[in-house]
Short mmCIF file of C-alpha atoms in Angstrom, two decimals:
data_model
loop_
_atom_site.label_atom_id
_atom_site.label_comp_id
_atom_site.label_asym_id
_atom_site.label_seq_id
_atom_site.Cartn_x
_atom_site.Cartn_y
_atom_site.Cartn_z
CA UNK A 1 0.00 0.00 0.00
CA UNK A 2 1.69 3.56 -1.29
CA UNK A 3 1.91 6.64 0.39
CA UNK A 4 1.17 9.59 -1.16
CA UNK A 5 2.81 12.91 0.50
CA UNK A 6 0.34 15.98 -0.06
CA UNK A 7 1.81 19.23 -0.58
CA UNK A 8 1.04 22.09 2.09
CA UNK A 9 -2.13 23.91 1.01
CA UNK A 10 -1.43 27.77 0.53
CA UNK A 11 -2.02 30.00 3.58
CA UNK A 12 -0.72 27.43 5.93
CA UNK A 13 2.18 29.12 7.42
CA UNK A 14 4.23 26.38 5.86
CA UNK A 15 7.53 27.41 3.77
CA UNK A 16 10.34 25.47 1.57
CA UNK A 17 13.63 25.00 2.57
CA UNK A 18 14.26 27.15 -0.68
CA UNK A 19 11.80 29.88 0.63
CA UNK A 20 13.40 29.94 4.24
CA UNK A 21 16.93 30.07 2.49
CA UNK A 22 16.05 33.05 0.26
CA UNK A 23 14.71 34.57 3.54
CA UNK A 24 18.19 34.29 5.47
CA UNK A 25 19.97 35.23 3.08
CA UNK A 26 18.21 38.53 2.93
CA UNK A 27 18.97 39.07 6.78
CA UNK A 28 22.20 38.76 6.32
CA UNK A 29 22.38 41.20 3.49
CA UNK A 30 20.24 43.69 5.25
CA UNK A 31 22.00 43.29 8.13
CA UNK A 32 25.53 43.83 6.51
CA UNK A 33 23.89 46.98 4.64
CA UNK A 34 22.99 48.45 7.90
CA UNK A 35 26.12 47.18 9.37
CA UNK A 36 27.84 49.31 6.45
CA UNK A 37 25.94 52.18 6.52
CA UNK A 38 26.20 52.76 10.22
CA UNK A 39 30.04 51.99 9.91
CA UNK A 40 30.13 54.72 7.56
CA UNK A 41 28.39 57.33 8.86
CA UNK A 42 31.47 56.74 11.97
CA UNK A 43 33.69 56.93 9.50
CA UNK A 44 32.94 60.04 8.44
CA UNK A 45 32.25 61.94 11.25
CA UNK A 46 35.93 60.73 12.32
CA UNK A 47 37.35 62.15 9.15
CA UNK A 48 35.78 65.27 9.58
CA UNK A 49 36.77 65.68 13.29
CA UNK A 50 40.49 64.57 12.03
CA UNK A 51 40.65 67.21 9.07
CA UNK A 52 38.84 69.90 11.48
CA UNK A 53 41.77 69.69 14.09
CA UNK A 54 44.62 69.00 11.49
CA UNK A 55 43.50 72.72 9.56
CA UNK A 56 43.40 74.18 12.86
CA UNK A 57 46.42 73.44 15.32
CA UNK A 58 48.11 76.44 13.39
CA UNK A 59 46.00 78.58 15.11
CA UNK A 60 46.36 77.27 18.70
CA UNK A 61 50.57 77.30 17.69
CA UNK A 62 50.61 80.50 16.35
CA UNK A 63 51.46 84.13 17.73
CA UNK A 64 48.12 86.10 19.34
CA UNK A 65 49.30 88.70 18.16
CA UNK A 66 48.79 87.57 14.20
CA UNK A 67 45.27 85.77 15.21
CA UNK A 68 42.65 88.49 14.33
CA UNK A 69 41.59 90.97 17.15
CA UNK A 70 45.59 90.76 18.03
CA UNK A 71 45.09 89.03 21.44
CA UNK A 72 44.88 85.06 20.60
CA UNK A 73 42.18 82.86 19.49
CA UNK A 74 40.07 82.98 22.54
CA UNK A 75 39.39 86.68 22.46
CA UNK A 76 38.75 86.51 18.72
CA UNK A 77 36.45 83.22 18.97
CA UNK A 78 34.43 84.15 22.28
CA UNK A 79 32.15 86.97 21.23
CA UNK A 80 31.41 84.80 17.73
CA UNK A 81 30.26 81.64 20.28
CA UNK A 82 28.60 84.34 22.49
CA UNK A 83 26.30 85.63 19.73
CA UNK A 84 25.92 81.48 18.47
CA UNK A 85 24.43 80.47 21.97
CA UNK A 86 22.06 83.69 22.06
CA UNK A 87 20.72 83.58 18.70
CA UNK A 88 19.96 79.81 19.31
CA UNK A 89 18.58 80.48 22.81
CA UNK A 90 15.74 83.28 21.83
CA UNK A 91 14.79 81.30 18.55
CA UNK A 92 14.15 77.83 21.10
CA UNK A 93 12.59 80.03 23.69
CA UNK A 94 10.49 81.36 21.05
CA UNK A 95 9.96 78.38 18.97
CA UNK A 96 9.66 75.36 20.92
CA UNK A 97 6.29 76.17 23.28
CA UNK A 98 4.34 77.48 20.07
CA UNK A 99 6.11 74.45 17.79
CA UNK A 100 4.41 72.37 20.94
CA UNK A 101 1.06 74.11 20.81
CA UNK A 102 0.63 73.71 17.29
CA UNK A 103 1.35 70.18 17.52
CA UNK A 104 -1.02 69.80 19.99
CA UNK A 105 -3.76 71.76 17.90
CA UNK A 106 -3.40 69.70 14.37
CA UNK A 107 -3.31 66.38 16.57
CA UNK A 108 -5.98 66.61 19.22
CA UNK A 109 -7.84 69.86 19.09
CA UNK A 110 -8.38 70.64 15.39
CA UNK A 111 -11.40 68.81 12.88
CA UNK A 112 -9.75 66.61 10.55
CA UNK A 113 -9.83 68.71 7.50
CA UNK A 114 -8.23 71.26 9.29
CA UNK A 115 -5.66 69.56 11.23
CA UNK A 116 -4.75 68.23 7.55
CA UNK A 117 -4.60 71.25 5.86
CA UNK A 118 -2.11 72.64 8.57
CA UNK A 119 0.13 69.94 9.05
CA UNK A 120 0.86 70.89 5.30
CA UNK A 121 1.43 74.49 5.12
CA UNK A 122 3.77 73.59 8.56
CA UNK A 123 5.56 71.23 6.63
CA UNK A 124 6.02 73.74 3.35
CA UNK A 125 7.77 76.15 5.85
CA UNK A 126 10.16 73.81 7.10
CA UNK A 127 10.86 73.50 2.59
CA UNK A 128 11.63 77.32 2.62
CA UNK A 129 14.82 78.09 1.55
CA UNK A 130 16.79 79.81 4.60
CA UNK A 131 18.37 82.61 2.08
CA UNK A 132 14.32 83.66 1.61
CA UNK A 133 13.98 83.77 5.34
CA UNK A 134 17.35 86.17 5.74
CA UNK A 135 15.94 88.17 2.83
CA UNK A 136 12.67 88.11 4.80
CA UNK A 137 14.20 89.28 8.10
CA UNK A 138 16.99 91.57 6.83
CA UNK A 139 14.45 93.70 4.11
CA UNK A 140 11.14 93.71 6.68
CA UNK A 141 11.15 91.92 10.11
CA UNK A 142 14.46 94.38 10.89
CA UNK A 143 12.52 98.05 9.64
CA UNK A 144 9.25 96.76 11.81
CA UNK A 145 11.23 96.21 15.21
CA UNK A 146 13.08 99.55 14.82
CA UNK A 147 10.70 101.72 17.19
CA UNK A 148 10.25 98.27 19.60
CA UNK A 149 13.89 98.62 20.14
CA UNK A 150 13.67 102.14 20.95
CA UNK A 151 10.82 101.85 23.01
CA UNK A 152 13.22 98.75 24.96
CA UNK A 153 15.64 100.88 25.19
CA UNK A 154 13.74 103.87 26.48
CA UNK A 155 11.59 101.94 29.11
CA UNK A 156 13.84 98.68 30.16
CA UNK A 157 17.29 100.01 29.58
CA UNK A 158 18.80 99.58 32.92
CA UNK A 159 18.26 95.91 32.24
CA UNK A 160 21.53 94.74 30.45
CA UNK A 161 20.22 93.21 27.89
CA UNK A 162 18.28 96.05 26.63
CA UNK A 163 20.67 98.71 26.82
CA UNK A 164 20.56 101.30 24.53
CA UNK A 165 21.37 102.68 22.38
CA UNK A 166 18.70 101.01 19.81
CA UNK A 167 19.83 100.14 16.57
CA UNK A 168 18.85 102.23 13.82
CA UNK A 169 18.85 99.22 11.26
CA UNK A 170 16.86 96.92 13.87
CA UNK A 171 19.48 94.19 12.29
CA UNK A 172 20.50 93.02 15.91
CA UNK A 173 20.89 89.45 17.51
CA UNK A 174 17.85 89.67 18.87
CA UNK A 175 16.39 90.41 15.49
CA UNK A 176 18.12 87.28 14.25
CA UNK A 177 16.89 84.97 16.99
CA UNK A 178 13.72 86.02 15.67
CA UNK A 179 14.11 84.59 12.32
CA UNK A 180 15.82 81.26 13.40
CA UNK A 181 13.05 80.72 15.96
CA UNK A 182 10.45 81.26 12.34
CA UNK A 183 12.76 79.07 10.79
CA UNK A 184 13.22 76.26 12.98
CA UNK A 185 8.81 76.35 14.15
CA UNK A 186 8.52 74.10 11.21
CA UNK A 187 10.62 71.36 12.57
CA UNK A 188 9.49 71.08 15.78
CA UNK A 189 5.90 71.37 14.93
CA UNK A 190 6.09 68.91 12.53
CA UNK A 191 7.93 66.14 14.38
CA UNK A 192 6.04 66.96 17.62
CA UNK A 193 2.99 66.37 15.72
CA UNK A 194 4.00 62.76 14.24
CA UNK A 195 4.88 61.64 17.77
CA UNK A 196 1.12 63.14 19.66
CA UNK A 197 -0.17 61.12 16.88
CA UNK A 198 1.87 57.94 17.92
CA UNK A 199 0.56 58.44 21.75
CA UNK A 200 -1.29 54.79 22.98
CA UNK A 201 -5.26 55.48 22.18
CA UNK A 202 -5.89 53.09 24.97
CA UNK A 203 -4.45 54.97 27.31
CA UNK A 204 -5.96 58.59 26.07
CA UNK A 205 -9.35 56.23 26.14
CA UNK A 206 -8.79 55.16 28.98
CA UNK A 207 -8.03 58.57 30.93
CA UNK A 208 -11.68 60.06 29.04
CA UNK A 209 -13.19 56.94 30.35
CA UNK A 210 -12.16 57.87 34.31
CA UNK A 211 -14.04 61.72 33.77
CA UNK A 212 -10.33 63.13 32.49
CA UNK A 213 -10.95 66.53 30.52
CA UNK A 214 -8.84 66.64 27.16
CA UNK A 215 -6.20 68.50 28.79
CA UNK A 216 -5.98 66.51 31.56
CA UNK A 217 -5.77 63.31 29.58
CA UNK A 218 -3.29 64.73 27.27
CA UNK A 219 -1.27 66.02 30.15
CA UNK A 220 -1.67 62.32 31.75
CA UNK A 221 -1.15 60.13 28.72
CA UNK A 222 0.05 62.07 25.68
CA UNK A 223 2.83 64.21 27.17
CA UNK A 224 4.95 61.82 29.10
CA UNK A 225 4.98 59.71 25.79
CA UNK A 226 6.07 62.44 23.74
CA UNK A 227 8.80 63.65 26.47
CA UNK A 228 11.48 62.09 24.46
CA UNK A 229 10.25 62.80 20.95
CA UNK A 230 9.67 66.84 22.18
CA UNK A 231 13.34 66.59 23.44
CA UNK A 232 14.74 65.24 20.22
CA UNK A 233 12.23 67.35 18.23
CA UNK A 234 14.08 70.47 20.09
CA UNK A 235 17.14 69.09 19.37
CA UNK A 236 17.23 69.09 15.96
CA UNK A 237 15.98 72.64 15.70
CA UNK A 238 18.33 74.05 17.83
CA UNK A 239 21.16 71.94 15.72
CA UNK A 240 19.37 73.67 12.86
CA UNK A 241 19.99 77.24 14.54
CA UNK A 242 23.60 76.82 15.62
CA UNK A 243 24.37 75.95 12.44
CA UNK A 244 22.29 78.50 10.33
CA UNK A 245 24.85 80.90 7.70
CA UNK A 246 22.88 82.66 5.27
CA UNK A 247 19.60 84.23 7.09
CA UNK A 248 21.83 85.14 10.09
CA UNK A 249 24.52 86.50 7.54
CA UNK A 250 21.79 88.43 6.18
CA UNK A 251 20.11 89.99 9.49
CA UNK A 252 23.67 90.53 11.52
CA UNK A 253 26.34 92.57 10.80
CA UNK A 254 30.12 91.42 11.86
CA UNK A 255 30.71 93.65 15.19
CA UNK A 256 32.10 93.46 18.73
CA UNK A 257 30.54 91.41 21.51
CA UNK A 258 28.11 93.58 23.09
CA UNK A 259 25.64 92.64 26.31
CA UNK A 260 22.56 93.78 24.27
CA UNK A 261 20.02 92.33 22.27
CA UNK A 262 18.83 95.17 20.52
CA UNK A 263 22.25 97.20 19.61
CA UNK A 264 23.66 96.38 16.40
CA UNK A 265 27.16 93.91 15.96
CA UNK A 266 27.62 90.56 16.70
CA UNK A 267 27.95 87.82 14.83
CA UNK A 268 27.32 83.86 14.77
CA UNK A 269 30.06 81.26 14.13
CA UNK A 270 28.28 79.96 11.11
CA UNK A 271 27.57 83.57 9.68
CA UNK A 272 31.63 84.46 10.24
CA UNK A 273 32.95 81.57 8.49
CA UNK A 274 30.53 81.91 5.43
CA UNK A 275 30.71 85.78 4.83
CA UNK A 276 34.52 85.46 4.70
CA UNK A 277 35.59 81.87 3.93
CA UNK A 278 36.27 82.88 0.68
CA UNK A 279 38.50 85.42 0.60
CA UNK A 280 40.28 83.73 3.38
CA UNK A 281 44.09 82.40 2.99
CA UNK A 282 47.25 81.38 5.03
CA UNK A 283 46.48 81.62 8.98
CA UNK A 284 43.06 83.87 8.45
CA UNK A 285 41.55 80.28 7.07
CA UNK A 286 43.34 78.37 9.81
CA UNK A 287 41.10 80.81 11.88
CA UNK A 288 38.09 80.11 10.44
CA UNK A 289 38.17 76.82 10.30
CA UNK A 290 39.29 76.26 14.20
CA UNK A 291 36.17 78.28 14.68
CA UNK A 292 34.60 75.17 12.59
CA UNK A 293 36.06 72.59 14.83
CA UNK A 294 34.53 75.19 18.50
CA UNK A 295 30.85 74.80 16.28
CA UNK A 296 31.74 70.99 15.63
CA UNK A 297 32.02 70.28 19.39
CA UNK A 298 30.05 72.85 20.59
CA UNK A 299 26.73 70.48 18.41
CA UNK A 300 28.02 67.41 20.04
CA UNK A 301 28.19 68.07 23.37
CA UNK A 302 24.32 69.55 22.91
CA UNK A 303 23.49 66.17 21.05
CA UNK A 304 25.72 63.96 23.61
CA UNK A 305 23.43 65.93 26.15
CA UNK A 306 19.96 65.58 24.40
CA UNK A 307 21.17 62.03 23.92
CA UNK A 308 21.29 61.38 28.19
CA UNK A 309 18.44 63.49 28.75
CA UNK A 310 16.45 61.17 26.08
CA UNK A 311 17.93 58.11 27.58
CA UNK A 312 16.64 59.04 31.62
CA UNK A 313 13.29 59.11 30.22
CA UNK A 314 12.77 56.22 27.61
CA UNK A 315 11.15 53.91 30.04
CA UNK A 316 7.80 55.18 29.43
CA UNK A 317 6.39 53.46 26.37
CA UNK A 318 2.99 52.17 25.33
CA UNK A 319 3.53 49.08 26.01
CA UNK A 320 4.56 50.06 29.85
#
């Protein structure tokens, strides 16, 4: 009496050994890929650090009395970080609580058409060039905030940072934090939006279910799942400030460090090495490009930061 062996119906589960082959095989080459790609991305950020302090140790070697200024690099590189740090400070104190509250509009307060409508004109301003932004700040934002400045100035200048006298341009650092903070709305809007969207619906459910008000539930359940995304979201924005050239090099004019936000000088470490990179030569680019390497480290020690920060709180999920 023969046997005959039936073959597995479809929808079974059931594979061939040539089907569960193909299918390790393509592990493997994924995982090499990603292997690869993260490899590389090491890689370069090495050979960037590497070329970044190479071009550079001329500066730290050479006379302070040749470096720019004509008292060493620190005096010439510390107003330039100064105005870097400021700038990026007023456009994340401006940018990240209304990025936040937009966010939480399009994803929990807003009818769907709406909510859809905005999430695309946010995202077209994160496409805007950042040259139309300068252009933007430098030929109108800077004219309007002339008589704020002098009104600053006239009412709140014993506080330092309003000291007068106002500029008569209104192309100050505090004008420029302005436009980064525009600039930079966009990203964390956007990516603070994907991540309220990705909150746990049982959990929002269930906090409506117990009498919770919307607030209250989002405060409850949507917030402490977003704490890390809202970090990062911040993060990249204020990676996207420090390193900003053309809309700062627009706004600011190159000047000494000054305690004010509404005088004119100043200038960001970006905007410096832009503006005169190219007619730089012999130590002047040495210069420049050690200010490169203070920008290079100045962005990973915020992202090492960010990264810790991110790291304390990742034990709130939706599956937790």
């Amino acid at each position: 009496m023969s046997t005959t062996k039936l073959a597995p119906k479809p929808g079974t589960g059931q594979s061939s050994p040539g089907q569960a082959k193909t299918g390790r095989t393509g592990d493997k080459v994924f995982s090499g890929a990603a292997l690869g790609a993260g490899a590389l991305i090491v890689a370069v950020l090495f050979a960037v650090a590497l070329f970044l302090v190479v071009q550079a140790l001329p500066t730290f070697s050479a006379n302070p009395a040749d470096i720019t200024g004509g008292r060493g690099f620190f005096d010439y590189i510390f107003p330039i970080v100064v105005g870097t740090l400021i700038a990026a400070t007023i456009a994340l104190l401006i940018a990240t609580p209304i990025g936040v509250a937009v966010a939480l509009f399009t994803s929990h307060y807003a009818p769907r058409r709406l909510a859809r409508g905005l999430g695309y004109v946010v995202d077209l301003l994160a496409a805007i060039p950042s040259v139309v932004y300068g252009a933007w700040g430098a030929s109108y934002l800077a004219s309007q905030l002339k008589v704020p400045y002098a009104w600053l100035a006239e009412n709140f200048g014993w506080i330092p940072i309003f000291a007068g006298p106002a500029s008569g341009t209104g192309k100050t650092i505090l004008t420029a934090g302005i436009v980064l903070a525009v600039m930079v709305l966009p990203i964390i809007a956007s990516l603070t939006r994907e991540i309220f969207l990705q909150a746990p619906m049982l959990h929002q459910e269930a906090a409506l279910a117990l009498g919770a008000t919307r607030w209250e539930m989002i405060r409850m359940a949507v917030l402490p799942f977003a704490r890390g995304g809202i970090i990062s979201a911040v993060m990249l924005g204020l990676g996207r400030a420090l390193g900003e050239t053309m809309a700062v090099a627009l706004v600011l004019s190159s000047g000494p460090l000054i305690a004010s936000l509404i005088r004119s000088g100043n200038q960001t470490i970006a905007a410096e090495i832009a503006l005169d990179f190219p007619e730089a030569f012999g130590l002047r680019m040495h210069e420049l490009i050690a200010a490169g390497l203070v920008l290079f480290l100045i962005t990973l020690v915020v992202n090492m930061v960010a990264r810790w920060i991110i790291n304390r709180h990742k034990e709130f999920s939706g599956a937790n």
